[in-house]
XYZ file of N, CA and C in Angstrom:
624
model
N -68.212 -13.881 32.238
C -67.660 -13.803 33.595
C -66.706 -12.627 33.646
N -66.730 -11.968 34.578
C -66.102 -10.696 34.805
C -64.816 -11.136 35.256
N -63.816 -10.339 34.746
C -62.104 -10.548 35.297
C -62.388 -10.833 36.887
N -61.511 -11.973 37.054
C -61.103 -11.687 38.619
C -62.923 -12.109 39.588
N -63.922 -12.026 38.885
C -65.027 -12.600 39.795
C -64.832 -14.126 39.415
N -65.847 -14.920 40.218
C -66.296 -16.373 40.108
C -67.737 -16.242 40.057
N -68.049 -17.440 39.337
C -69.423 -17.980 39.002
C -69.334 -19.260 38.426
N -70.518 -19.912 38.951
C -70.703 -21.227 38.150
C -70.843 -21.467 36.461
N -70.262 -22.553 36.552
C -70.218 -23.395 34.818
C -69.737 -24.595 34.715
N -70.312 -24.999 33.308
C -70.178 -25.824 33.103
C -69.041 -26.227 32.253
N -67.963 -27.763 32.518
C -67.069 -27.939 31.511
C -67.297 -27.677 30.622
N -66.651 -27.865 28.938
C -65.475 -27.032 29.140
C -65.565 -25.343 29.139
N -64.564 -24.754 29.910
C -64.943 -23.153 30.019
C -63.966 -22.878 28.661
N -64.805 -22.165 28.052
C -64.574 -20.925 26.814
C -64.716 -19.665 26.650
N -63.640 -19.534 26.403
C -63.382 -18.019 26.412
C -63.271 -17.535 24.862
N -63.667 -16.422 24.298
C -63.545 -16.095 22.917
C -62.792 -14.570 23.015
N -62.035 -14.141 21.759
C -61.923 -12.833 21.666
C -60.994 -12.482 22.721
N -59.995 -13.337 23.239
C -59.006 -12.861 24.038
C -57.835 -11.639 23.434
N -57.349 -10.643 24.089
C -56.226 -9.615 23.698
C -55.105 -10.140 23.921
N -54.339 -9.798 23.096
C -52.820 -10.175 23.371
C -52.583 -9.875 24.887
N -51.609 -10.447 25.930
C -51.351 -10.867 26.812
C -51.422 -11.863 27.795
N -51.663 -11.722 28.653
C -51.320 -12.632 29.863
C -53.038 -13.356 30.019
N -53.076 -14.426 30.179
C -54.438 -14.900 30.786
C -54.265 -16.018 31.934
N -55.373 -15.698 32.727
C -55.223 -17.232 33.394
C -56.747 -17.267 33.889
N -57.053 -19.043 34.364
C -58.159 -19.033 34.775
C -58.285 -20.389 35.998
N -58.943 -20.094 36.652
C -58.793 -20.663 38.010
C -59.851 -21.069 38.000
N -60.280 -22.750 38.723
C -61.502 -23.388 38.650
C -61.513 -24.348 39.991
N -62.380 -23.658 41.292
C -62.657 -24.502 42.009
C -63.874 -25.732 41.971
N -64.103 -26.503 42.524
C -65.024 -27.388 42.638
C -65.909 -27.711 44.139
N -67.296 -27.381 43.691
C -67.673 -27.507 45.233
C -68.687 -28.925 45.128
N -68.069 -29.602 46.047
C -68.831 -31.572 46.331
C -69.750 -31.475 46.631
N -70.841 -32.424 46.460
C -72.034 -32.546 46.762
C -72.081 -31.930 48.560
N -71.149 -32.189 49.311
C -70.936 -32.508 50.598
C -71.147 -30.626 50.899
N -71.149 -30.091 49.816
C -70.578 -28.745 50.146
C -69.341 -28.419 50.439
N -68.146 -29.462 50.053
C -67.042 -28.431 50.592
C -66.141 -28.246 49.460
N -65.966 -26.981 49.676
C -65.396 -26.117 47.991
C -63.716 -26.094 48.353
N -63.180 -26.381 46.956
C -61.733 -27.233 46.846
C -60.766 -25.611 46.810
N -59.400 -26.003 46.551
C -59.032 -24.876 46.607
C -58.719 -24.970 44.808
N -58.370 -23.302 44.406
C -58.321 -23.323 42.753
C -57.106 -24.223 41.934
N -57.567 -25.046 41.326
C -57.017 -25.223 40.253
C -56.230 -23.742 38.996
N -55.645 -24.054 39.015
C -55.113 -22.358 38.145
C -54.389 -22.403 36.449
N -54.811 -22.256 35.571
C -54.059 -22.189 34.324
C -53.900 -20.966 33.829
N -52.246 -20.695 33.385
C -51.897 -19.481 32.585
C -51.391 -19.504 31.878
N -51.475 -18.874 30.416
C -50.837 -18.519 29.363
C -51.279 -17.347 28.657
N -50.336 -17.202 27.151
C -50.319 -15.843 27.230
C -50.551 -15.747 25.559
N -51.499 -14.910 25.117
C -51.961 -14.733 23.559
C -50.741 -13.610 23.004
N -50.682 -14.091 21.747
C -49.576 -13.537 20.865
C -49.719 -13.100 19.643
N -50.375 -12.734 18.938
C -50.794 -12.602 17.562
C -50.031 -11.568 16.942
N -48.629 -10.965 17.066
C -48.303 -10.060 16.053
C -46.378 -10.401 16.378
N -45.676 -10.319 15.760
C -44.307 -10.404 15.857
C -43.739 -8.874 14.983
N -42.788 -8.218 15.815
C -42.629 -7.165 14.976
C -41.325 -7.399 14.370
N -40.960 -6.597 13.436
C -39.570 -7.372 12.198
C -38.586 -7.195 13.128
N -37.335 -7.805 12.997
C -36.215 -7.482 13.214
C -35.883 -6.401 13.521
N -34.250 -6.224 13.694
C -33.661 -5.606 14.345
C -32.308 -5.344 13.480
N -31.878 -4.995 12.282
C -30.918 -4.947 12.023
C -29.792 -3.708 12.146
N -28.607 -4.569 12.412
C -27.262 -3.885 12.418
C -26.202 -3.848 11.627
N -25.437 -3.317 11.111
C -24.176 -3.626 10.261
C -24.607 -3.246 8.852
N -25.876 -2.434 8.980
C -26.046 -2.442 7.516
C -25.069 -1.454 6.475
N -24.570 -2.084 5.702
C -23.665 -1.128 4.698
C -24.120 0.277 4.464
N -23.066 1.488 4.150
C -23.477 2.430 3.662
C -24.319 2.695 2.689
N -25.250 3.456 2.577
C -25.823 3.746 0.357
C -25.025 3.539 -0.236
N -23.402 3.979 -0.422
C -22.802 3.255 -1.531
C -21.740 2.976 -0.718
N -20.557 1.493 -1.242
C -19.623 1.773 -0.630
C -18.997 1.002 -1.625
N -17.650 0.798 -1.708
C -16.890 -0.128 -2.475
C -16.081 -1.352 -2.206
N -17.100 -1.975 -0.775
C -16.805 -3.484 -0.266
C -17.768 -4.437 -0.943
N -17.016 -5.345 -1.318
C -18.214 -6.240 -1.952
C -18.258 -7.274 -1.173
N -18.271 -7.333 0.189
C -18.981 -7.832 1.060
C -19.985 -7.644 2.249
N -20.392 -8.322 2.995
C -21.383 -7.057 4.360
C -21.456 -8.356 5.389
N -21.592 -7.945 6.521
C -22.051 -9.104 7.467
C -23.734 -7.888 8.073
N -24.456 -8.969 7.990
C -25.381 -7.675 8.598
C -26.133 -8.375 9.536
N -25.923 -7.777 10.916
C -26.488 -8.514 12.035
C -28.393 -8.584 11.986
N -28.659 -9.254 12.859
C -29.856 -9.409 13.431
C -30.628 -9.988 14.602
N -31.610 -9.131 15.475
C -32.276 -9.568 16.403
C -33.665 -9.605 16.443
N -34.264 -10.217 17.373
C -35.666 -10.187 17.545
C -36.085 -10.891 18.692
N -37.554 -11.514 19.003
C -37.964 -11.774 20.417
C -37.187 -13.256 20.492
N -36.667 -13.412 21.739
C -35.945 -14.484 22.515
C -36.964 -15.969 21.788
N -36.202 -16.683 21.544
C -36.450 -17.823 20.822
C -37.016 -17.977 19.588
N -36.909 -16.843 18.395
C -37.650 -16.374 17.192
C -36.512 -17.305 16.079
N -37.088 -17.798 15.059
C -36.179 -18.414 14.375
C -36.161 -16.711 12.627
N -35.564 -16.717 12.285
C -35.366 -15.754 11.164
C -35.160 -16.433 9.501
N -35.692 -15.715 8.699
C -35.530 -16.274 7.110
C -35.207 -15.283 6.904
N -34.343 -15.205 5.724
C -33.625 -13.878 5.013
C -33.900 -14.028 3.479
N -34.130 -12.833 2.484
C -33.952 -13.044 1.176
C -32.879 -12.182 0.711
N -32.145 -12.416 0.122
C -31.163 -11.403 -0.764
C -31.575 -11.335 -2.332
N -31.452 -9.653 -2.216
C -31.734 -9.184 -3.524
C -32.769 -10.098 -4.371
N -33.863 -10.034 -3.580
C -35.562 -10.421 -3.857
C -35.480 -11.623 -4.306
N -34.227 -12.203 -3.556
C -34.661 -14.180 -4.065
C -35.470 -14.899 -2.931
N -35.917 -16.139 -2.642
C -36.841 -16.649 -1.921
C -36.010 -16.235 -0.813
N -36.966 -16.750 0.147
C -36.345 -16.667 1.967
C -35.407 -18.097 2.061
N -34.621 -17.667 2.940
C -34.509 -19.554 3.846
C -34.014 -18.882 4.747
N -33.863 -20.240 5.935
C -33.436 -19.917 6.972
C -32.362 -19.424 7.178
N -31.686 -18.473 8.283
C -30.675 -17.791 8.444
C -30.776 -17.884 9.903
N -29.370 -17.538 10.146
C -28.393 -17.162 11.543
C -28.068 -15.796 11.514
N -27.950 -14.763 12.618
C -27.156 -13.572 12.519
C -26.170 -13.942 13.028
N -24.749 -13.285 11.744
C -25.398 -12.231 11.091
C -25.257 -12.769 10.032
N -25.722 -12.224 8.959
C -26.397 -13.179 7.440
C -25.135 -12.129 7.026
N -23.813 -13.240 5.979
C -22.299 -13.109 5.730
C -22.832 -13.217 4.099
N -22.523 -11.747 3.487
C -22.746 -11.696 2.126
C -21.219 -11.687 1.043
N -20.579 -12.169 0.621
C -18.977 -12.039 -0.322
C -19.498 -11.843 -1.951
N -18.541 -11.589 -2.552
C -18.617 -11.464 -3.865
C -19.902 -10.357 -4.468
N -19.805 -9.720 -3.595
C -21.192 -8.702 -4.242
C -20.570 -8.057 -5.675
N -21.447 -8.192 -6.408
C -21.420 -7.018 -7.585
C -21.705 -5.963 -7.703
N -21.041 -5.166 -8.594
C -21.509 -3.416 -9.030
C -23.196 -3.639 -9.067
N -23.733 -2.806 -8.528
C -25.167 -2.272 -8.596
C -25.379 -2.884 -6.999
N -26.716 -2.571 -7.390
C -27.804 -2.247 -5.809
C -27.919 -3.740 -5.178
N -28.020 -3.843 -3.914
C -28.613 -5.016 -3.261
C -29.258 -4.804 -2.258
N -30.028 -5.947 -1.766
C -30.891 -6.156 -0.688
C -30.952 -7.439 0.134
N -31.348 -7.089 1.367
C -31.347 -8.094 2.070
C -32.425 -7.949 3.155
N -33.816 -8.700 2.879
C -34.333 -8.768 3.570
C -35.276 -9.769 4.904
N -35.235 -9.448 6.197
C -34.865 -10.428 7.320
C -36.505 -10.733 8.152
N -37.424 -11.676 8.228
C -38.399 -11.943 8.875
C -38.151 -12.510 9.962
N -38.669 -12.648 11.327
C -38.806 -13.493 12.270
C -40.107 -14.386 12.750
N -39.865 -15.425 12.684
C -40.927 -16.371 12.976
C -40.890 -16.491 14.774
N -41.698 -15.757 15.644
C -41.681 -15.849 17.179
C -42.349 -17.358 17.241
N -42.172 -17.514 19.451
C -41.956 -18.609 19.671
C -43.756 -18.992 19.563
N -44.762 -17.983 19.149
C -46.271 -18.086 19.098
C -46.601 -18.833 17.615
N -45.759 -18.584 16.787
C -46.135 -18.658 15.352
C -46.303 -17.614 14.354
N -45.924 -16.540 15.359
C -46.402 -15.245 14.114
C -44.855 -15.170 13.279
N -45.053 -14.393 11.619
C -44.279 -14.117 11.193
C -44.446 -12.267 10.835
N -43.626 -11.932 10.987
C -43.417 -10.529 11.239
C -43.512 -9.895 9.187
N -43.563 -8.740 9.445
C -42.912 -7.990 8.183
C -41.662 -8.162 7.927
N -40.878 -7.960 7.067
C -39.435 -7.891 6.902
C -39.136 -6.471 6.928
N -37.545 -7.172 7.782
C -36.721 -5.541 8.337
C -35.558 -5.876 6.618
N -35.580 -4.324 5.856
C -35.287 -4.613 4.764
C -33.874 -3.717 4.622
N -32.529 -4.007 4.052
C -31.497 -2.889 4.113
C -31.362 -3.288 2.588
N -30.940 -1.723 1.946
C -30.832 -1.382 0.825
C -29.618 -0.594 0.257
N -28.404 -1.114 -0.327
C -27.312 -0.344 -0.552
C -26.587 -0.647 -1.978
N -25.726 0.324 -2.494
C -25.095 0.104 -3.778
C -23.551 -0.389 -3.597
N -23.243 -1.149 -4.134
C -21.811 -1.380 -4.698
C -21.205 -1.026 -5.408
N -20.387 -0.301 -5.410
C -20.302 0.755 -6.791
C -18.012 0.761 -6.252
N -17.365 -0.147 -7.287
C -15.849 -0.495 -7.045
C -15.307 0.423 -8.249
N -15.798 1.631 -8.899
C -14.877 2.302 -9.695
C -15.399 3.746 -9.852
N -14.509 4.453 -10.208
C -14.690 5.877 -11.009
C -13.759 6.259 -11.876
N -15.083 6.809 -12.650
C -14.531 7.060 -13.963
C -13.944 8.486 -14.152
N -13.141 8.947 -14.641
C -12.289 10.310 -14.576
C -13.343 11.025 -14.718
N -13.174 12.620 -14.248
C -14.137 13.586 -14.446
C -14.196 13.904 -15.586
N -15.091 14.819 -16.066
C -15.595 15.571 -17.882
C -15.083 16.663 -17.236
N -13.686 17.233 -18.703
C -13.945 18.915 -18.220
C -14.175 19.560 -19.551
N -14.350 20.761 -18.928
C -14.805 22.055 -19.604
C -14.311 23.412 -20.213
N -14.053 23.900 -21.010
C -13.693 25.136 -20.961
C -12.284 24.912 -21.399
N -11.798 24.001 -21.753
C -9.849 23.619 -21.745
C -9.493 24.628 -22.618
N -8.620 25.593 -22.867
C -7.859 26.462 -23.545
C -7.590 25.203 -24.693
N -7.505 26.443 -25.807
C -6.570 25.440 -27.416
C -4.967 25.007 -26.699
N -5.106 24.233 -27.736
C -3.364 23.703 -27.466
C -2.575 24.851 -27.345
N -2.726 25.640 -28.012
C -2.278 27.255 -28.269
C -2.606 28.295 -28.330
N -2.608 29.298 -27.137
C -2.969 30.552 -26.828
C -2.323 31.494 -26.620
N -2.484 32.757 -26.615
C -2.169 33.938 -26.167
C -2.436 34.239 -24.689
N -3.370 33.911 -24.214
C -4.081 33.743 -22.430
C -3.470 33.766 -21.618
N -3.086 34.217 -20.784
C -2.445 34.276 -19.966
C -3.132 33.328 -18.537
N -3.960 32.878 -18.461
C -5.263 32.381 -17.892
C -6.420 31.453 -18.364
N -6.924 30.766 -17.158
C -8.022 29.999 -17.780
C -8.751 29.453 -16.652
N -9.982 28.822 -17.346
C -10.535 29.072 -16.366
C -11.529 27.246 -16.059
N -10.844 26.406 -15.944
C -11.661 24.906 -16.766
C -12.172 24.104 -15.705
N -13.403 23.891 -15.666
C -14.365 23.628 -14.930
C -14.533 21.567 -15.021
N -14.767 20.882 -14.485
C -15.099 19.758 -14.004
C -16.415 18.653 -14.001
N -17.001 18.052 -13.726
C -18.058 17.438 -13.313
C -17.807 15.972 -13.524
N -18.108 15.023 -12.271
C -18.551 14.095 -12.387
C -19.382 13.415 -11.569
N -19.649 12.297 -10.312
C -20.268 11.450 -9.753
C -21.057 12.712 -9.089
N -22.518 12.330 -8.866
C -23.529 13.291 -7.487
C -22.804 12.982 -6.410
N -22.130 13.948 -5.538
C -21.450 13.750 -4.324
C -19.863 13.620 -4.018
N -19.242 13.426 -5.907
C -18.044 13.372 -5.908
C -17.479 14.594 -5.220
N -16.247 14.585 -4.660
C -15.069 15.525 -4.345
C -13.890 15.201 -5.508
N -13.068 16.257 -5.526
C -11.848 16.899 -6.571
C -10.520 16.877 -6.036
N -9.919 16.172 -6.819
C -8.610 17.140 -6.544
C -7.704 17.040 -7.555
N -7.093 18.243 -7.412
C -6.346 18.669 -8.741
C -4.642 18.812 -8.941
N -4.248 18.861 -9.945
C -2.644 18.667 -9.686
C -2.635 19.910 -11.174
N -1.489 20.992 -10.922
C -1.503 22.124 -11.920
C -0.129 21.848 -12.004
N 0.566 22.001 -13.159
C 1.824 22.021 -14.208
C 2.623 21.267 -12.989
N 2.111 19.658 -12.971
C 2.801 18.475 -12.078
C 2.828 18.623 -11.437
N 2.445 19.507 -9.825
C 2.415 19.437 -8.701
C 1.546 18.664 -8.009
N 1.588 18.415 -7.042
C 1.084 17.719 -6.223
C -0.489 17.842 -6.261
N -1.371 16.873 -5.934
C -2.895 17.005 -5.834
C -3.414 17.760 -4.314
N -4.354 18.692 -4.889
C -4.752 19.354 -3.374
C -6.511 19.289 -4.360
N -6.809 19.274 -2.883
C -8.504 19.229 -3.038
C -8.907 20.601 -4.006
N -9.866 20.442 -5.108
C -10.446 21.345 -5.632
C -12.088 21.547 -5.790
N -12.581 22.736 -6.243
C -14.234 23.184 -6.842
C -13.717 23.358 -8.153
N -14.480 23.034 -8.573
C -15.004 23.769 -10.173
C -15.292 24.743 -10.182
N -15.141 25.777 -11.200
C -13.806 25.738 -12.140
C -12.498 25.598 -11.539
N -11.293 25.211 -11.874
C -10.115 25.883 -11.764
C -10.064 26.963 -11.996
N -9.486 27.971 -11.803
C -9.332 29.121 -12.394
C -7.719 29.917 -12.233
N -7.145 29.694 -13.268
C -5.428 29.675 -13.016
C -5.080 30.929 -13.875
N -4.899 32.364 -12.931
C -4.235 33.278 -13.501
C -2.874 33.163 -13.699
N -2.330 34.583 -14.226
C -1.289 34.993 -14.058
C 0.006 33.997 -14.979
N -0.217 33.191 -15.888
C 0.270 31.649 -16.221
C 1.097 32.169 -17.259
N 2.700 31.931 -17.141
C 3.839 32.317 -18.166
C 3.668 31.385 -19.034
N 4.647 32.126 -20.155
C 4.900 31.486 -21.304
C 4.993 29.773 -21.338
N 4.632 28.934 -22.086
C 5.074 27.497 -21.703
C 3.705 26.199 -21.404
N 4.213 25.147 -21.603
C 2.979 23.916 -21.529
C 2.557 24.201 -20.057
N 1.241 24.332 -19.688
C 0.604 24.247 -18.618
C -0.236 23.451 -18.430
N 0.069 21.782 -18.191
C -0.820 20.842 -17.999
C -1.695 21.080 -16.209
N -3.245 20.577 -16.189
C -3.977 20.053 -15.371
C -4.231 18.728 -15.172
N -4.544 18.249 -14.006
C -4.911 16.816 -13.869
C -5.972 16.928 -13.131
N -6.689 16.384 -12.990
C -8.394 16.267 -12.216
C -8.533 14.902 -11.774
N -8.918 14.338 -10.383
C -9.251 13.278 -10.693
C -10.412 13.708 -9.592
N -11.197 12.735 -9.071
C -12.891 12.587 -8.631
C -12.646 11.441 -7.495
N -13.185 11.662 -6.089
C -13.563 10.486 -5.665
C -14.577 10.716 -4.981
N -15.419 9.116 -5.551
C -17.143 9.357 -5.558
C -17.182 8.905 -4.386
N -18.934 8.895 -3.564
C -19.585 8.787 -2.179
C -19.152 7.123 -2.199
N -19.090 6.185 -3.140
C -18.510 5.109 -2.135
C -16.897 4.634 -1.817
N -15.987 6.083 -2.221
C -15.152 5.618 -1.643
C -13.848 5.723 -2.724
N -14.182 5.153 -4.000
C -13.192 5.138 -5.120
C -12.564 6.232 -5.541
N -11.134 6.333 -6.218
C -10.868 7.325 -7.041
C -10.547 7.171 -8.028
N -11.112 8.080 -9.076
C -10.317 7.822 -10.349
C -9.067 8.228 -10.785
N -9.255 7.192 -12.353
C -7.506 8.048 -13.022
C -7.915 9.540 -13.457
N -6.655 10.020 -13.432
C -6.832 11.616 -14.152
C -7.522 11.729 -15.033
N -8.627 13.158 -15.551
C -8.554 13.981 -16.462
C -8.087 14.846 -16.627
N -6.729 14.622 -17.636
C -5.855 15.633 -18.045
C -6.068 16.567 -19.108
N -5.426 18.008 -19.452
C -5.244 18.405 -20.309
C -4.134 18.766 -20.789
């Protein structure tokens, strides 16, 4: 039967191979007498796919809170299961309230069950915990005892770390690698280095 035409049949009417959306189907009756009723009408609506969530609040790549609240949405009346850091699902509320996280990586990932029955893919957030740094490595340090008037001592630590440096006890100001400290009189000339990495931490000094 063509959308929207009429034709005769017989109970019950079947329909196969419906598309997601809207359907309806309307069924008059005409009496022996000949006189044709007005339509009977049924509508509902096919659903076969739920798409994942919706998440918000997700933590930075690294940060140094060892907690997260991380929101979530999806279609109006969808119930949600969550897994953290690849343990089973269960049910959840947004926003799914994580405490006590540990150093290294976690996950949290969020399905929705819509009001049809479908269950979606999981909407998945992925971030590190990372609560310390460790002093920078340096390089190049002059002997305890020189003639030099100069030097030149270079740094490295965390991918993404920033520097800052403190020269014969002064105050810390942001630095690059190397230092490079001319012109330097007679006398102890201590450095201090310390590092703070992409989630946030700083370390204790590397001194010389």
């Amino acid at each position: 039967i063509a959308r929207g035409s009429s034709a005769p049949f017989v109970p019950p009417a079947v329909r196969t191979g419906l598309p997601d959306g809207v359907h309806t189907r309307a069924v008059k009756q005409t009496a022996p007498a000949g006189n044709t009723s007005a339509a009977a009408a049924a509508s509902w609506t096919v659903d076969t796919t739920a798409a994942p969530p919706v998440l918000s609040g997700v933590p930075a790549a690294a940060t140094n809170a060892t907690s997260a609240s991380i929101g979530f949405t999806g279609e109006s009346g969808a119930t949600f299961a969550c897994s953290v850091d690849g343990g089973a699902s269960a049910p959840c509320t947004s926003p799914e309230v994580l405490t006590g996280l540990a150093d290294g990586a976690h996950t949290l990932a969020v399905k929705q069950t819509d009001p049809a029955g479908n269950t979606s893919a999981a909407a998945t957030a992925s971030w590190i915990v990372d609560t310390t740094a460790a002093p920078p490595a340096l390089s190049g340090v002059p002997a305890a005892e020189t003639n030099a008037t100069s030097a030149s001592i270079g740094f490295a630590g965390e991918s993404g770390a920033t520097f800052a440096c403190s020269i014969d006890s002064g105050s810390y100001a942001p630095c690059v690698s190397p230092a490079v400290l001319p012109g330097l009189p007679d006398g102890v000339h201590p450095l201090a280095v310390k590092q703070t990495d992409p989630a946030g931490n700083t370390s204790a000094a590397a001194a010389e």
